[in-house]
XYZ file of C-alpha atoms in Angstrom:
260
model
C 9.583 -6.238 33.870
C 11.799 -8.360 31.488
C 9.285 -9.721 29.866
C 7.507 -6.338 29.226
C 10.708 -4.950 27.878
C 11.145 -7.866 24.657
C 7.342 -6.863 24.185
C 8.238 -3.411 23.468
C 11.213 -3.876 21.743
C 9.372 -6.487 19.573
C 6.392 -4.017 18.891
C 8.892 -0.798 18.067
C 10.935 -3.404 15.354
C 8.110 -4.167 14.035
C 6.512 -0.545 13.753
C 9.613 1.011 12.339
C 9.145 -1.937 9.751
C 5.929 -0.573 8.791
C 6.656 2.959 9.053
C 9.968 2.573 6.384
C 8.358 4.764 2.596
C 10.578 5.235 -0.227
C 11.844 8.332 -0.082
C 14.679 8.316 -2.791
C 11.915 7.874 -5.484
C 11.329 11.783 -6.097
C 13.934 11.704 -9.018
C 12.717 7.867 -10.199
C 10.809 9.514 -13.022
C 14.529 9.952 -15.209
C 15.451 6.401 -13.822
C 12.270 4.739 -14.858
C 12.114 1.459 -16.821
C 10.744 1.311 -20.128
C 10.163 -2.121 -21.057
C 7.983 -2.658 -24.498
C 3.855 -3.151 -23.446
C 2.858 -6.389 -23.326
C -0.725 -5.694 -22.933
C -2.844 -2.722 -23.560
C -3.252 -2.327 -19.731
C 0.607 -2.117 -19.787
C 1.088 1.070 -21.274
C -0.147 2.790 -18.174
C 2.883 3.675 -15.814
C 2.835 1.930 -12.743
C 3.648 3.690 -9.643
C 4.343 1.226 -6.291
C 3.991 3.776 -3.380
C 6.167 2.326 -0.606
C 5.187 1.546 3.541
C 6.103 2.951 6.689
C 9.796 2.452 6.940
C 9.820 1.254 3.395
C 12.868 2.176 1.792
C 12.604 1.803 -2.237
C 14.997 -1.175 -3.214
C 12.732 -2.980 -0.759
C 10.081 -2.956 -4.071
C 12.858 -3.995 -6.287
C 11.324 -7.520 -6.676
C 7.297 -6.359 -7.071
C 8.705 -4.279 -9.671
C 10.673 -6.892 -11.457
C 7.509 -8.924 -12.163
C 5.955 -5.995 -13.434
C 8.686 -4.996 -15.822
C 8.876 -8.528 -16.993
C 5.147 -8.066 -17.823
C 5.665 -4.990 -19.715
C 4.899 -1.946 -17.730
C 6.753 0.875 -16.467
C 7.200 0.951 -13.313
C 8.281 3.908 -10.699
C 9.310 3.072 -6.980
C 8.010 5.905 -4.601
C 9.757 6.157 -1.232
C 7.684 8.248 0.915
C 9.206 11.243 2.558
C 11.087 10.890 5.646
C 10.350 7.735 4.979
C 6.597 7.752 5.983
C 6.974 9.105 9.754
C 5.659 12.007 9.128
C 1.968 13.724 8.505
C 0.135 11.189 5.861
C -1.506 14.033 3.930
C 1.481 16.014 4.027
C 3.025 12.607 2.011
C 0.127 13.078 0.285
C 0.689 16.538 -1.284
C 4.409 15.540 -2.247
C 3.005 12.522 -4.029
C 1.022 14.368 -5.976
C 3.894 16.320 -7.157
C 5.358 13.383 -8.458
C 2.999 11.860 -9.961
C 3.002 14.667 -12.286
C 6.860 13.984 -12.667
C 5.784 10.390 -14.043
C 2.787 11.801 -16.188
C 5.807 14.833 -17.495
C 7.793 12.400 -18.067
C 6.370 9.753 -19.608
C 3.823 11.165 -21.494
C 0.829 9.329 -19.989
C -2.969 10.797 -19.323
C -3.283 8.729 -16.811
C -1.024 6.314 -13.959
C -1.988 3.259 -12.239
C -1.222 2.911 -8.077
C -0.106 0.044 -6.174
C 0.343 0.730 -2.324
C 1.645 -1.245 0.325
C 0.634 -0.798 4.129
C 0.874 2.975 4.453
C 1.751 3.991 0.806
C -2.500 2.748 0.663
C -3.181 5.322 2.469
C -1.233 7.944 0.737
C -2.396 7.373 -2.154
C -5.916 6.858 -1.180
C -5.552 10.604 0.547
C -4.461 11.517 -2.898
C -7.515 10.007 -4.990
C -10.060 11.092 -2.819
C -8.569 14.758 -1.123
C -6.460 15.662 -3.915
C -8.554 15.203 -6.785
C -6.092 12.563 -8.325
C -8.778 10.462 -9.558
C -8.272 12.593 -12.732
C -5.302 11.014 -13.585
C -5.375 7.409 -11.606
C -6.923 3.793 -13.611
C -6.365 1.761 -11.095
C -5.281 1.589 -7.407
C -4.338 -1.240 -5.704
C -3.516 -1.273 -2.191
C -1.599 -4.552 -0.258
C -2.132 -4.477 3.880
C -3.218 -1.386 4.072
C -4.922 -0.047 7.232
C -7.590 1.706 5.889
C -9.704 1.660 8.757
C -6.767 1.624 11.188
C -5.025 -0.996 13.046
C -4.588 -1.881 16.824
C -0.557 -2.325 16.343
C -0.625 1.350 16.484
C -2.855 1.852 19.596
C -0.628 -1.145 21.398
C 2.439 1.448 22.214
C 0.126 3.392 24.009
C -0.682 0.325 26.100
C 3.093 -0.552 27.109
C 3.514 2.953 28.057
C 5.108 4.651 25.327
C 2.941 7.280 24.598
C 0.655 7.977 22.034
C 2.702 5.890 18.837
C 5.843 6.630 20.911
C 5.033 10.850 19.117
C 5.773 9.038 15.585
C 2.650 11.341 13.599
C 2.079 8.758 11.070
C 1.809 5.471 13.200
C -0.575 8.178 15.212
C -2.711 8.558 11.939
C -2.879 4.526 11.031
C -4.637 4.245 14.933
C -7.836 3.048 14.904
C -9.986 5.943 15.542
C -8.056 8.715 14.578
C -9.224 12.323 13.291
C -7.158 11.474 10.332
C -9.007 8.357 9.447
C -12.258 9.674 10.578
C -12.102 12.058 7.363
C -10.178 9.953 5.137
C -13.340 7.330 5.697
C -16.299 9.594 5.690
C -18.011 9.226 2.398
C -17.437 7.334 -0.687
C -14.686 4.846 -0.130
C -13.726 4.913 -3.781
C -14.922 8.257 -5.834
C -14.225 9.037 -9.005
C -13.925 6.430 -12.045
C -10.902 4.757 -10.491
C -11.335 0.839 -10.428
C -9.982 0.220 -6.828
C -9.030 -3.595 -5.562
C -7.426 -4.439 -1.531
C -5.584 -7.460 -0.620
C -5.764 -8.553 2.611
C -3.831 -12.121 4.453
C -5.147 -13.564 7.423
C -1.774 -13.513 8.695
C -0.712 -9.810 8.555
C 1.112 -8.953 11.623
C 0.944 -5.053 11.387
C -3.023 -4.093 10.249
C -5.266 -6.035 13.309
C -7.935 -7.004 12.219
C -6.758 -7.547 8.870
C -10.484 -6.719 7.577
C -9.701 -3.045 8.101
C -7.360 -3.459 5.394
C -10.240 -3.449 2.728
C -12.541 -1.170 0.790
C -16.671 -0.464 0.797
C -18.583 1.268 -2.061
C -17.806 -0.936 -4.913
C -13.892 -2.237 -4.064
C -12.647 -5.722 -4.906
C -11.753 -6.910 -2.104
C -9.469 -9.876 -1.995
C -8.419 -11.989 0.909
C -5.942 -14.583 0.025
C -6.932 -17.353 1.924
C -10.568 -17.442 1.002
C -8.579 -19.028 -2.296
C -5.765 -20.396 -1.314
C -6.253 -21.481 2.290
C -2.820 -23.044 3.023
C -1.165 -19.874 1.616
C 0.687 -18.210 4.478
C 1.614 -14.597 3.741
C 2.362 -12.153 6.269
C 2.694 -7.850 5.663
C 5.999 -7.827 3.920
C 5.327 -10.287 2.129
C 2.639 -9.319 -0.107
C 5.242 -7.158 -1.866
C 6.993 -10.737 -2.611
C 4.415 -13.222 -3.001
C 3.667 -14.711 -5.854
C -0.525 -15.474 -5.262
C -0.669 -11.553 -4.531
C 1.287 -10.660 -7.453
C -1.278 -12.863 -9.653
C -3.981 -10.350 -7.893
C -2.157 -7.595 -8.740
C -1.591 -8.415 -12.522
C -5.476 -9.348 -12.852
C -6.160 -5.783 -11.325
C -3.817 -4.155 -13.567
C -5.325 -5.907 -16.518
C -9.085 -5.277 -15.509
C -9.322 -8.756 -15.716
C -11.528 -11.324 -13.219
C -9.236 -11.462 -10.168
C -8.350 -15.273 -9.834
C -5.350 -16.120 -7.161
C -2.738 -18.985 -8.160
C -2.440 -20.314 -5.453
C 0.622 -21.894 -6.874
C 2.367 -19.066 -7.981
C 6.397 -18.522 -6.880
């Protein structure tokens, strides 16, 4: 009985982890950075589109190393901070993405999700019709096929998610995910890339976290074998960031494996 009740405190830490979005972020468009492009690739805003439970300083450092390469960058905290309905995050997304495109003057935005904030944004591209206005997407951990951390409350008798909608959504097999998934993984002209680490935690199996129909698809270790990364930290390490940049850049994805 003990032992069942660290379990479940262990596996509801670590969900409200994933569950934590940015939600502060709707007025980020006046607050944005403007550092000078270093690349043509750069003069694209850059929107990171936070987790479950993500709160938005949480991005602070991803969004560092992108100002220091020259973009604009705009932290989006999901509402309620991602508990809720994913394509209800979704539609509020979309409303500020036009914020950033208002208020930047840009055609077009480039997205980079973590865990959950994939998903949002991929609801967006493909339900939305936001490939209009998107370059690029990246997403980091995200379950796009689902992930058995949210089917394991369930298991250790907390209900379905423990009645938290969005952790309900990221389960593999749900209605959600069934029409998220059906059909072209990546429409429109958007050049889409997933990240993936053997040792992600939160999105089991952690090939659920990638794309068909014409993704990149990278999985850290098939570079860099000895490179231990785990959910959170593919917003802070430096291999994934070099990922990122390449993706940003439409340039041949190549992982340091040394990178800080």
């Amino acid at each position: 009985m003990l032992l069942r009740k660290i379990v479940t405190a262990a596996v509801l830490a670590t969900a409200a982890t994933l569950l934590v979005p940015a939600t502060a972020a709707v007025a980020a468009p006046a607050r944005a950075d403007a550092a000078p492009a270093t690349t043509s690739a750069a003069t694209t805003p850059v929107i990171v589109v936070g987790g479950l439970s993500g709160v938005a300083i949480a991005y602070e450092p991803l969004a560092a190393r992108l100002r220091a390469d020259g973009y604009r960058v705009f932290i989006y905290q999901l509402p309620g901070l991602g508990l809720g309905d994913i394509p209800a995050s979704a539609r509020a997304f979309a409303g500020y993405v036009d914020q950033v495109r208002a208020a930047t003057g840009a055609a077009r935005v480039d997205l980079v999700g973590h865990s959950e904030g994939g998903l949002v944004s991929r609801y967006y591209l493909k339900r939305l019709g936001g490939t209009g206005v998107v370059g690029r997407y990246v997403s980091l951990g995200s379950p796009q096929y689902g992930t058995y951390v949210a089917n394991i409350l369930k298991f250790l008798g907390l209900g379905s998610c423990a009645g938290v909608v969005a952790c309900q959504q990221m389960s593999i097999g749900s209605a959600f995910l069934a029409d998220l998934n059906a059909g072209d993984d990546t429409p429109g002209a958007v050049r889409y890339t997933t990240v993936r680490t053997i040792q992600d935690e939160l999105v089991r199996p952690v090939d659920n976290a990638l794309l068909h129909d014409g993704s990149t698809n990278v999985l850290i270790q098939s570079s860099c074998p000895l490179r231990v990364v785990g959910h959170l930290g593919l917003v802070l390490d430096g291999t994934t960031y070099t990922v990122i940049r390449g993706a940003l850049t439409d340039a041949p994805v190549r992982p340091n494996c040394y990178a800080l």
